Amino acid sequence: MKVFLDALEKTQKEINALPETLAPFGLQCVRDNMKHGKFKPNATLTKNTKNAGAKPLFDTGETYASLTYTVDDDGYRVGTNKPHASLINDGGEIKAKKSQQLAIPINKQVKKRTEVYGVRKTINWLENKGWKIFYRPHSIMGRAPLGAKAFGKKVQTKSNKNSKQKQTGVFYVLYIRTPSVKVPKREFMYLSEEQQKEQAQMAQELLGRVLK
């Protein structure tokens, strides 16, 4: 009887330890889903503003790196502390809160400064440097003073001998304006049927070694 009870206790310990043992596998599954999922391609504007523009869900890699797991008596959970994770996983719509329209940076250069200082301070910074800012229905543009460094996307114009561009400076698109942006669903926070089967097999093998 003692042998049986010892074996039963050992088996129970192994069962209780399963969540901690299997959690790294579940985490890697979610990471693989995020990295290799067949998602809808990024829009052109998104590609222009991201470091890994051609790859959905990736920019700085911070969200991917933030994925982790927690373990409790009921099992394990994979998640992240990034607030936007649910939006990029489930999809949704981003709407302007403090103004009528969102201001989306036109490229990585504008985005980088905007992430640090915000739209208003970025525009003030340009104005202090002599830029003239123009608010259009679907964009925010700036006319750079003579000799200013490029910032934003240069507006291409046809050469004209009578053009006063050389005297007035160059126009740049700074932001695209829109009331909202729809984020497509790109689900990665799950275990596929195949991944679940592999996990179940791992659990059976672990318990099988204990019961031998």
CSV table of C-alpha atoms in Angstrom, one decimal, residues 2-210:
chain,number,residue,atom,x,y,z
A,2,LYS,CA,2.8,2.4,0.8
A,3,VAL,CA,4.3,1.9,-2.6
A,4,PHE,CA,1.0,2.7,-4.2
A,5,LEU,CA,0.5,5.8,-2.1
A,6,ASP,CA,4.0,7.0,-2.8
A,7,ALA,CA,3.5,6.5,-6.6
A,8,LEU,CA,0.1,8.3,-6.3
A,9,GLU,CA,1.8,11.3,-4.5
A,10,LYS,CA,4.5,11.4,-7.1
A,11,THR,CA,2.0,11.4,-9.9
A,12,GLN,CA,0.0,14.2,-8.3
A,13,LYS,CA,3.1,16.3,-8.0
A,14,GLU,CA,3.8,15.8,-11.7
A,15,ILE,CA,0.3,16.7,-12.6
A,16,ASN,CA,0.5,19.9,-10.5
A,17,ALA,CA,3.8,20.8,-12.2
A,18,LEU,CA,2.4,20.4,-15.7
A,19,PRO,CA,1.4,24.0,-16.2
A,20,GLU,CA,4.9,25.3,-15.4
A,21,THR,CA,6.4,22.6,-17.6
A,22,LEU,CA,4.1,23.3,-20.5
A,23,ALA,CA,4.0,27.1,-20.3
A,24,PRO,CA,7.2,27.7,-22.3
A,25,PHE,CA,5.8,25.6,-25.1
A,26,GLY,CA,2.6,27.6,-25.1
A,27,LEU,CA,4.5,30.8,-25.1
A,28,GLN,CA,6.6,29.7,-28.1
A,29,CYS,CA,3.4,28.7,-30.0
A,30,VAL,CA,2.0,32.2,-29.6
A,31,ARG,CA,5.3,33.7,-30.7
A,32,ASP,CA,5.4,31.5,-33.7
A,33,ASN,CA,1.8,32.5,-34.5
A,34,MET,CA,2.8,36.2,-34.4
A,35,LYS,CA,6.0,35.8,-36.4
A,36,HIS,CA,4.8,33.4,-39.1
A,37,GLY,CA,1.0,34.0,-39.3
A,38,LYS,CA,-0.5,34.6,-42.7
A,39,PHE,CA,-1.9,38.0,-42.0
A,40,LYS,CA,-3.4,40.8,-44.2
A,41,PRO,CA,-0.5,42.9,-45.6
A,42,ASN,CA,0.2,46.3,-44.1
A,43,ALA,CA,-1.2,49.3,-45.9
A,44,THR,CA,1.3,51.5,-47.8
A,45,LEU,CA,1.3,54.2,-45.2
A,46,THR,CA,1.9,51.7,-42.5
A,47,LYS,CA,4.9,50.3,-44.4
A,48,ASN,CA,6.3,53.8,-44.7
A,49,THR,CA,6.2,54.4,-41.0
A,50,LYS,CA,7.4,51.1,-39.6
A,51,ASN,CA,10.9,49.7,-39.2
A,52,ALA,CA,9.8,46.4,-40.4
A,53,GLY,CA,7.1,47.9,-42.6
A,54,ALA,CA,6.5,44.9,-44.9
A,55,LYS,CA,5.8,42.6,-41.9
A,56,PRO,CA,2.5,42.8,-40.1
A,57,LEU,CA,2.6,43.1,-36.3
A,58,PHE,CA,6.2,44.0,-36.2
A,59,ASP,CA,7.9,47.4,-35.8
A,60,THR,CA,10.4,47.7,-33.0
A,61,GLY,CA,9.8,44.1,-31.8
A,62,GLU,CA,8.7,45.3,-28.4
A,63,THR,CA,5.4,43.5,-28.4
A,64,TYR,CA,6.9,40.2,-29.5
A,65,ALA,CA,9.6,40.6,-26.8
A,66,SER,CA,7.0,41.4,-24.1
A,67,LEU,CA,5.1,38.1,-24.6
A,68,THR,CA,5.4,36.1,-21.4
A,69,TYR,CA,3.4,33.6,-19.3
A,70,THR,CA,2.0,33.2,-15.8
A,71,VAL,CA,1.1,30.0,-14.0
A,72,ASP,CA,-1.5,29.3,-11.4
A,73,ASP,CA,-3.4,26.2,-10.0
A,74,ASP,CA,-5.7,26.2,-13.1
A,75,GLY,CA,-3.0,26.2,-15.7
A,76,TYR,CA,-0.9,28.8,-17.5
A,77,ARG,CA,-1.7,32.0,-19.4
A,78,VAL,CA,0.2,33.7,-22.2
A,79,GLY,CA,-0.1,37.5,-22.5
A,80,THR,CA,1.7,40.8,-22.7
A,81,ASN,CA,1.6,44.1,-20.8
A,82,LYS,CA,1.2,46.1,-24.0
A,83,PRO,CA,-2.2,47.9,-24.1
A,84,HIS,CA,-2.4,47.7,-27.9
A,85,ALA,CA,-2.0,43.9,-28.1
A,86,SER,CA,-5.8,43.3,-27.9
A,87,LEU,CA,-6.4,45.7,-30.7
A,88,ILE,CA,-3.9,44.2,-33.1
A,89,ASN,CA,-5.1,40.7,-32.2
A,90,ASP,CA,-8.8,41.3,-32.3
A,91,GLY,CA,-8.9,44.2,-34.8
A,92,GLY,CA,-10.9,47.3,-34.3
A,93,GLU,CA,-11.2,51.0,-35.0
A,94,ILE,CA,-9.1,53.9,-33.7
A,95,LYS,CA,-10.9,57.2,-33.5
A,96,ALA,CA,-9.7,60.7,-32.8
A,97,LYS,CA,-10.4,61.7,-29.2
A,98,LYS,CA,-9.2,65.3,-28.6
A,99,SER,CA,-9.7,66.5,-32.2
A,100,GLN,CA,-11.9,65.8,-35.1
A,101,GLN,CA,-9.3,63.9,-37.1
A,102,LEU,CA,-6.3,61.6,-36.4
A,103,ALA,CA,-2.9,62.9,-37.6
A,104,ILE,CA,-0.9,59.9,-39.0
A,105,PRO,CA,2.8,60.5,-39.6
A,106,ILE,CA,3.7,60.3,-43.3
A,107,ASN,CA,6.9,58.4,-42.8
A,108,LYS,CA,9.4,57.0,-40.2
A,109,GLN,CA,11.2,60.3,-39.9
A,110,VAL,CA,8.0,62.2,-38.8
A,111,LYS,CA,6.8,59.3,-36.8
A,112,LYS,CA,10.0,59.1,-34.7
A,113,ARG,CA,9.8,62.7,-33.6
A,114,THR,CA,6.0,62.6,-33.1
A,115,GLU,CA,6.3,59.5,-30.8
A,116,VAL,CA,8.6,61.6,-28.6
A,117,TYR,CA,7.0,65.1,-28.7
A,118,GLY,CA,3.5,64.6,-30.1
A,119,VAL,CA,1.9,66.2,-33.1
A,120,ARG,CA,1.4,69.7,-31.7
A,121,LYS,CA,4.9,70.1,-30.4
A,122,THR,CA,6.4,68.7,-33.6
A,123,ILE,CA,4.4,71.3,-35.6
A,124,ASN,CA,5.5,74.1,-33.2
A,125,TRP,CA,9.1,73.0,-33.6
A,126,LEU,CA,8.8,73.4,-37.3
A,127,GLU,CA,7.1,76.8,-37.1
A,128,ASN,CA,9.9,78.0,-34.8
A,129,LYS,CA,12.3,77.0,-37.5
A,130,GLY,CA,10.5,79.1,-40.0
A,131,TRP,CA,8.2,76.5,-41.6
A,132,LYS,CA,4.7,77.6,-42.8
A,133,ILE,CA,2.1,75.0,-41.8
A,134,PHE,CA,-1.0,74.3,-43.9
A,135,TYR,CA,-4.0,72.3,-42.7
A,136,ARG,CA,-5.7,70.5,-45.6
A,137,PRO,CA,-8.9,68.3,-45.3
A,138,HIS,CA,-6.9,65.1,-45.6
A,139,SER,CA,-3.3,66.2,-44.7
A,140,ILE,CA,-1.1,68.6,-42.8
A,141,MET,CA,1.6,70.1,-45.0
A,142,GLY,CA,4.6,72.3,-44.4
A,143,ARG,CA,6.5,74.7,-46.5
A,144,ALA,CA,10.2,74.6,-45.5
A,145,PRO,CA,12.2,77.8,-45.5
A,146,LEU,CA,15.1,78.1,-47.9
A,147,GLY,CA,18.0,75.8,-46.9
A,148,ALA,CA,16.0,73.8,-44.4
A,149,LYS,CA,16.6,70.0,-44.0
A,150,ALA,CA,14.0,67.7,-45.5
A,151,PHE,CA,11.3,66.6,-43.1
A,152,GLY,CA,8.3,64.5,-44.2
A,153,LYS,CA,7.5,63.5,-47.8
A,154,LYS,CA,8.6,66.1,-50.4
A,155,VAL,CA,5.8,67.2,-52.7
A,156,GLN,CA,7.0,66.5,-56.3
A,157,THR,CA,6.2,69.3,-58.7
A,158,LYS,CA,6.8,69.7,-62.4
A,159,SER,CA,9.7,71.9,-63.2
A,160,ASN,CA,8.7,75.3,-64.4
A,161,LYS,CA,11.0,78.1,-65.4
A,162,ASN,CA,8.5,80.6,-64.0
A,163,SER,CA,8.2,78.7,-60.7
A,164,LYS,CA,8.9,80.5,-57.5
A,165,GLN,CA,9.7,77.4,-55.6
A,166,LYS,CA,13.4,78.3,-55.2
A,167,GLN,CA,12.4,81.5,-53.6
A,168,THR,CA,9.5,80.2,-51.5
A,169,GLY,CA,10.9,76.9,-50.2
A,170,VAL,CA,9.8,73.3,-50.7
A,171,PHE,CA,6.5,71.7,-49.7
A,172,TYR,CA,6.4,68.5,-47.6
A,173,VAL,CA,3.5,66.3,-46.5
A,174,LEU,CA,3.8,65.8,-42.7
A,175,TYR,CA,0.7,64.0,-41.7
A,176,ILE,CA,-2.3,62.3,-43.2
A,177,ARG,CA,-5.6,63.3,-41.6
A,178,THR,CA,-8.5,60.9,-41.2
A,179,PRO,CA,-11.4,60.6,-38.7
A,180,SER,CA,-10.6,57.0,-37.9
A,181,VAL,CA,-8.4,54.0,-38.8
A,182,LYS,CA,-9.6,50.4,-39.1
A,183,VAL,CA,-7.1,47.9,-37.7
A,184,PRO,CA,-7.7,44.4,-39.3
A,185,LYS,CA,-7.9,41.3,-37.1
A,186,ARG,CA,-4.6,39.5,-37.0
A,187,GLU,CA,-5.1,36.8,-34.4
A,188,PHE,CA,-2.0,35.2,-32.8
A,189,MET,CA,-3.0,34.8,-29.1
A,190,TYR,CA,-4.1,31.2,-29.4
A,191,LEU,CA,-2.9,27.6,-29.8
A,192,SER,CA,-3.9,26.0,-33.1
A,193,GLU,CA,-5.5,22.5,-33.2
A,194,GLU,CA,-2.1,21.1,-34.2
A,195,GLN,CA,-0.3,22.9,-31.4
A,196,GLN,CA,-2.9,21.7,-28.8
A,197,LYS,CA,-2.3,18.1,-30.0
A,198,GLU,CA,1.4,18.5,-29.6
A,199,GLN,CA,1.0,19.9,-26.2
A,200,ALA,CA,-1.3,17.1,-25.1
A,201,GLN,CA,1.2,14.6,-26.4
A,202,MET,CA,4.0,16.3,-24.4
A,203,ALA,CA,1.8,16.0,-21.2
A,204,GLN,CA,1.0,12.3,-21.9
A,205,GLU,CA,4.7,11.6,-22.3
A,206,LEU,CA,5.6,13.4,-19.1
A,207,LEU,CA,3.0,11.5,-17.1
A,208,GLY,CA,3.8,8.3,-18.9
A,209,ARG,CA,7.4,8.4,-17.6
A,210,VAL,CA,6.1,8.9,-14.0
